[in-house]
Structure formats: structure tokens, C-alpha cells
Coordinates of C-alpha atoms in Angstrom, one line a residue:
Chain F
N1 CA -19.2 25.2 11.5
A2 CA -20.2 23.3 8.3
G3 CA -16.7 23.0 7.3
V4 CA -16.1 22.5 3.4
T5 CA -19.4 22.1 1.4
Q6 CA -19.6 21.1 -2.2
T7 CA -22.6 21.0 -4.6
P8 CA -23.9 19.1 -6.4
K9 CA -23.2 15.4 -5.0
F10 CA -23.8 13.9 -8.3
Q11 CA -23.9 15.4 -11.9
V12 CA -24.1 13.7 -15.4
L13 CA -23.1 16.0 -18.5
K14 CA -23.0 15.3 -22.2
T15 CA -19.7 16.1 -23.9
G16 CA -19.4 19.7 -24.7
Q17 CA -21.9 21.0 -21.9
S18 CA -20.8 23.2 -19.3
M19 CA -21.2 23.5 -15.6
T20 CA -19.8 24.9 -12.5
L21 CA -19.0 22.8 -9.3
Q22 CA -19.4 24.9 -6.3
C23 CA -17.4 24.7 -3.1
A24 CA -17.7 26.9 0.0
Q25 CA -16.0 26.9 3.6
D26 CA -17.0 28.7 6.8
M27 CA -13.4 28.5 8.5
N28 CA -12.2 32.0 7.0
H29 CA -9.3 29.9 5.3
E30 CA -7.2 31.8 2.7
Y31 CA -6.1 28.6 0.9
M32 CA -8.5 26.8 -1.1
S33 CA -7.9 24.0 -3.8
W34 CA -9.6 21.6 -6.1
Y35 CA -8.5 18.0 -6.6
R36 CA -9.6 15.1 -8.9
Q37 CA -9.6 11.6 -7.8
D38 CA -9.4 8.9 -10.3
P39 CA -9.0 5.2 -9.7
G40 CA -5.4 4.0 -9.3
M41 CA -3.9 7.7 -9.4
G42 CA -4.8 9.1 -5.9
L43 CA -5.9 12.9 -5.9
R44 CA -4.2 15.1 -8.3
L45 CA -4.2 19.1 -7.8
I46 CA -6.3 21.0 -10.5
H47 CA -6.2 24.7 -9.4
Y48 CA -5.5 26.6 -6.2
S49 CA -6.2 29.9 -4.6
V50 CA -4.4 31.9 -1.6
G51 CA -7.0 34.4 -1.5
A52 CA -9.6 36.5 -3.2
G53 CA -8.6 37.4 -6.7
I54 CA -5.5 35.1 -6.5
T55 CA -5.5 31.8 -8.1
D56 CA -2.9 29.4 -9.8
Q57 CA -2.5 26.2 -11.6
G58 CA -1.8 22.9 -10.2
E59 CA -0.8 19.7 -11.8
V60 CA -3.8 19.1 -14.2
P61 CA -5.4 22.3 -15.1
N62 CA -6.2 21.9 -18.6
G63 CA -10.0 21.9 -19.0
Y64 CA -10.8 23.7 -16.0
N65 CA -11.3 27.4 -15.0
V66 CA -11.4 29.0 -11.5
S67 CA -11.9 32.3 -9.9
R68 CA -12.2 33.4 -6.3
S69 CA -14.4 36.8 -5.5
T70 CA -14.8 35.9 -1.8
T71 CA -12.8 34.2 0.9
E72 CA -15.5 31.7 1.2
D73 CA -16.3 30.5 -2.1
F74 CA -14.2 28.9 -4.8
P75 CA -16.1 27.4 -7.9
L76 CA -14.8 25.0 -10.5
R77 CA -15.9 25.5 -14.2
L78 CA -15.8 23.1 -16.8
L79 CA -16.3 25.1 -20.1
S80 CA -16.7 22.3 -22.4
A81 CA -16.9 18.9 -20.7
A82 CA -15.1 15.8 -22.1
P83 CA -15.4 12.1 -21.1
S84 CA -11.9 12.4 -19.7
Q85 CA -13.1 14.5 -17.0
T86 CA -15.2 11.9 -15.5
S87 CA -14.1 11.9 -12.0
V88 CA -14.8 12.8 -8.4
Y89 CA -13.9 16.3 -7.6
F90 CA -12.8 17.4 -4.1
C91 CA -12.4 21.0 -2.9
A92 CA -10.2 21.6 0.1
S93 CA -9.2 24.5 2.3
R94 CA -6.5 25.3 4.9
Q95 CA -5.1 28.3 6.8
L96 CA -2.5 29.9 4.6
A97 CA 0.1 30.6 7.2
G98 CA 2.0 27.8 8.7
R99 CA 3.7 24.8 6.7
F100 CA 1.8 22.1 8.8
N101 CA -1.7 23.2 8.8
E102 CA -4.2 20.7 8.1
Q103 CA -6.2 20.7 4.6
F104 CA -9.7 20.0 5.2
F105 CA -11.7 18.2 2.5
G106 CA -15.2 18.6 1.2
P107 CA -17.6 15.4 0.5
G108 CA -16.8 15.8 -3.2
T109 CA -18.8 15.9 -6.3
R110 CA -19.1 12.7 -8.7
L111 CA -19.2 13.8 -12.3
T112 CA -19.9 11.7 -15.3
V113 CA -19.4 12.9 -18.7
L114 CA -21.1 10.9 -21.3
Chain O
Q1 CA 5.0 10.9 -13.4
Q2 CA 4.0 9.7 -9.9
Q3 CA 6.3 11.5 -7.4
V4 CA 4.7 9.4 -4.4
K5 CA 4.5 5.6 -4.8
Q6 CA 2.1 3.7 -2.7
S7 CA 1.7 -0.1 -1.9
P8 CA 0.1 -2.2 -1.9
Q9 CA -3.1 -1.3 -3.7
S10 CA -5.2 -3.3 -1.4
L11 CA -4.7 -5.1 1.7
I12 CA -6.7 -7.7 3.9
V13 CA -6.1 -8.1 7.2
Q14 CA -7.9 -10.1 10.2
K15 CA -9.3 -8.3 13.2
G16 CA -6.3 -7.7 15.6
G17 CA -3.7 -7.7 13.0
I18 CA -1.2 -5.3 11.7
S19 CA -1.8 -3.2 8.7
I20 CA 1.2 -1.9 6.9
I21 CA 1.1 0.5 4.0
N22 CA 4.4 2.0 2.4
C23 CA 5.1 5.0 0.4
A24 CA 8.3 6.1 -1.3
Y25 CA 8.9 9.5 -2.8
E26 CA 11.5 11.2 -5.2
N27 CA 11.2 14.9 -4.5
T28 CA 13.7 15.7 -1.8
A29 CA 11.9 19.2 -1.5
F30 CA 9.1 17.2 0.3
D31 CA 9.0 17.7 3.9
Y32 CA 5.7 17.2 5.2
F33 CA 4.1 13.8 5.2
P34 CA 0.4 13.4 6.1
W35 CA -1.7 10.2 5.8
Y36 CA -5.4 10.5 4.9
Q37 CA -8.2 8.1 5.6
Q38 CA -11.2 8.0 3.1
F39 CA -14.4 6.2 3.7
P40 CA -16.8 5.3 0.9
G41 CA -18.7 8.3 -0.4
K42 CA -16.7 10.8 1.8
G43 CA -13.9 13.2 1.3
P44 CA -10.4 12.5 2.7
A45 CA -9.7 13.1 6.3
L46 CA -6.3 13.8 8.0
L47 CA -5.3 10.7 10.0
I48 CA -1.8 11.3 11.2
A49 CA 1.2 13.5 9.8
I50 CA 4.9 13.5 10.4
R51 CA 7.7 15.9 9.9
P52 CA 11.1 14.8 8.5
D53 CA 12.9 15.9 11.7
V54 CA 11.4 12.9 13.4
S55 CA 11.6 9.1 12.3
E56 CA 8.5 8.0 14.1
K57 CA 5.1 9.4 15.2
K58 CA 2.4 7.5 17.2
E59 CA -1.1 8.5 17.5
G60 CA -3.2 5.8 19.2
R61 CA -3.1 2.6 17.1
F62 CA -1.7 4.5 14.2
T63 CA 2.2 5.1 13.7
I64 CA 4.1 6.7 10.9
S65 CA 7.7 5.3 10.3
F66 CA 10.1 7.9 8.3
N67 CA 13.3 7.1 6.7
K68 CA 14.5 10.2 5.1
S69 CA 17.7 8.7 3.7
A70 CA 15.8 6.0 1.8
K71 CA 13.0 8.5 0.9
Q72 CA 10.3 6.1 2.4
F73 CA 7.6 6.6 5.1
S74 CA 4.9 4.0 6.1
L75 CA 1.8 3.7 8.1
H76 CA 1.3 1.1 10.6
I77 CA -2.1 0.2 12.2
M78 CA -2.0 -1.9 15.2
D79 CA -4.8 -4.2 16.3
S80 CA -6.6 -3.4 13.1
Q81 CA -10.4 -3.2 13.5
P82 CA -13.2 -3.5 11.0
G83 CA -14.0 0.0 11.5
D84 CA -10.5 0.8 10.0
S85 CA -11.8 -0.6 6.6
A86 CA -11.2 2.4 4.2
T87 CA -8.9 3.9 1.7
Y88 CA -5.6 5.3 2.7
F89 CA -3.6 7.8 0.8
C90 CA -0.1 8.9 1.8
A91 CA 0.7 12.4 0.5
A92 CA 3.7 14.9 0.6
A93 CA 4.0 18.7 0.2
P94 CA 7.2 20.5 -0.6
N95 CA 9.0 23.0 1.5
A96 CA 9.4 25.5 -1.3
G97 CA 8.1 28.7 0.5
G98 CA 5.0 30.5 -0.1
T99 CA 1.9 28.5 -1.1
S100 CA 3.7 25.4 -1.7
Y101 CA 2.8 23.8 1.6
G102 CA -0.7 23.3 0.5
K103 CA 0.0 21.4 -2.5
L104 CA -0.3 18.0 -1.7
T105 CA 1.2 15.1 -4.0
F106 CA -0.9 11.9 -3.3
G107 CA -0.1 8.4 -3.5
Q108 CA -2.4 6.0 -5.4
G109 CA -4.1 4.8 -2.4
T110 CA -4.5 1.5 -0.4
I111 CA -8.0 -0.1 0.0
L112 CA -7.8 -1.7 3.6
T113 CA -10.3 -4.2 4.4
V114 CA -10.3 -5.8 8.0
H115 CA -12.2 -8.9 8.4
P116 CA -14.1 -9.6 11.9

């Protein structure tokens, strides 16, 4: 199993550009989520999904869109990038059922918005 | 509003010493407290986790101590090794039913350096 994979590893955007961060998992996990990591702030939840066709907002959703058409994939879209979105983005997945299931994180995408 | 406060921001210990990282939370609905370890350029990985029905959990050199009344929990790393040098995050998830269990709230992180 590859676990949780993310592409690209690095990306530089100009303000106003759009892009999609890709996330895929091969563990058949229903629950997938996106976090951003900023210095001194830990990781903050952006959006999450409990299955294909079902998404919801996390703590910091503004400026980001998500959709979930398959169990495996959960892309994160930036429609008009802003410098405040410079961050490291992590995708994660877990089995939905069960309170204490481990959440598995991908290797991250480092995004810089100029 | 930081619902989980972690300290210290950075920690330097000598090989063989004890590393202690503390976290405090505000939301009484939290009932799952994992610790994650992150090496540079990698994603966080679960290290150890505790549920609120126990006050301590030990796995090898890593121990979580939990004080429900004080709303605090801590990670102790015994016999710290240079390979333990990493960033450590505490986290908490609420028992609010449904999908809440996956909604982790993280502390700010602690950069641990273990000198040989």
C-alpha cells in the first residue's frame, strides 16, 4: 500500500492564479481531510469528507474548495491564490467508523504564493 | 482561538535525558488525545494516543500522562535519543458524534533537539 499520496511536493504560484492539490489514498478510507501547517500554529483543518459526494468545512475553509467523486481521491482547489495561502498542506485519511481510529497523513505539498 | 496550547515551543536535551512536552485544552468535549511526530519534509505520524478513561499510557520510551480535571496532558520521552529529534504535536478530537472524531485540533508544536 502506498498510503496517502500528494502531488505536487512543491508549487510556486502568483497571486490570483488557481491550482489543484491532489490527494489519493489506497486504504479504502471513507474519511479524508485537508490541513494546513503554519509556523507556530500547528495544523488547522480546512475541509473534510466522510465519503464520495459528501464534504464539509473545517476551521479555515475560506479560499479553498473541495469535492469528492471517488473514495480514493480528495483534491483541494485554490481558485484565486493569495499570499496568505502560503503554507504546507497535508491530506489525511482514516476509517470513518470508530472513535479512536488512527489518522494517516500524506507527505505534504509546500505552496508559495508570490 | 487556540483550543489546544502546547509548550515549550522548542526543547533541547542531552542524549539519555527526559523530554517533557505539555498541552492544555479548553474544550471539555475533547476525549481523544493523540501525539504526532513529524520529521523534516514528512507528514505527521501517530506516535501514541490516550483516551480520557486512563491517566497514563506507556509505549516503550514514550508515556502520555493525562489529568482530566486540570484539562492537561503531557508527553514524556525517556532516555531521549538523537533519532527522537523531530517536531511533536499534541492534538485533541471531540466526542460529538458522527464525523467529529476525525476533526483534530492541534497544538502549536514543539521542536525537540537531542544532542549526542
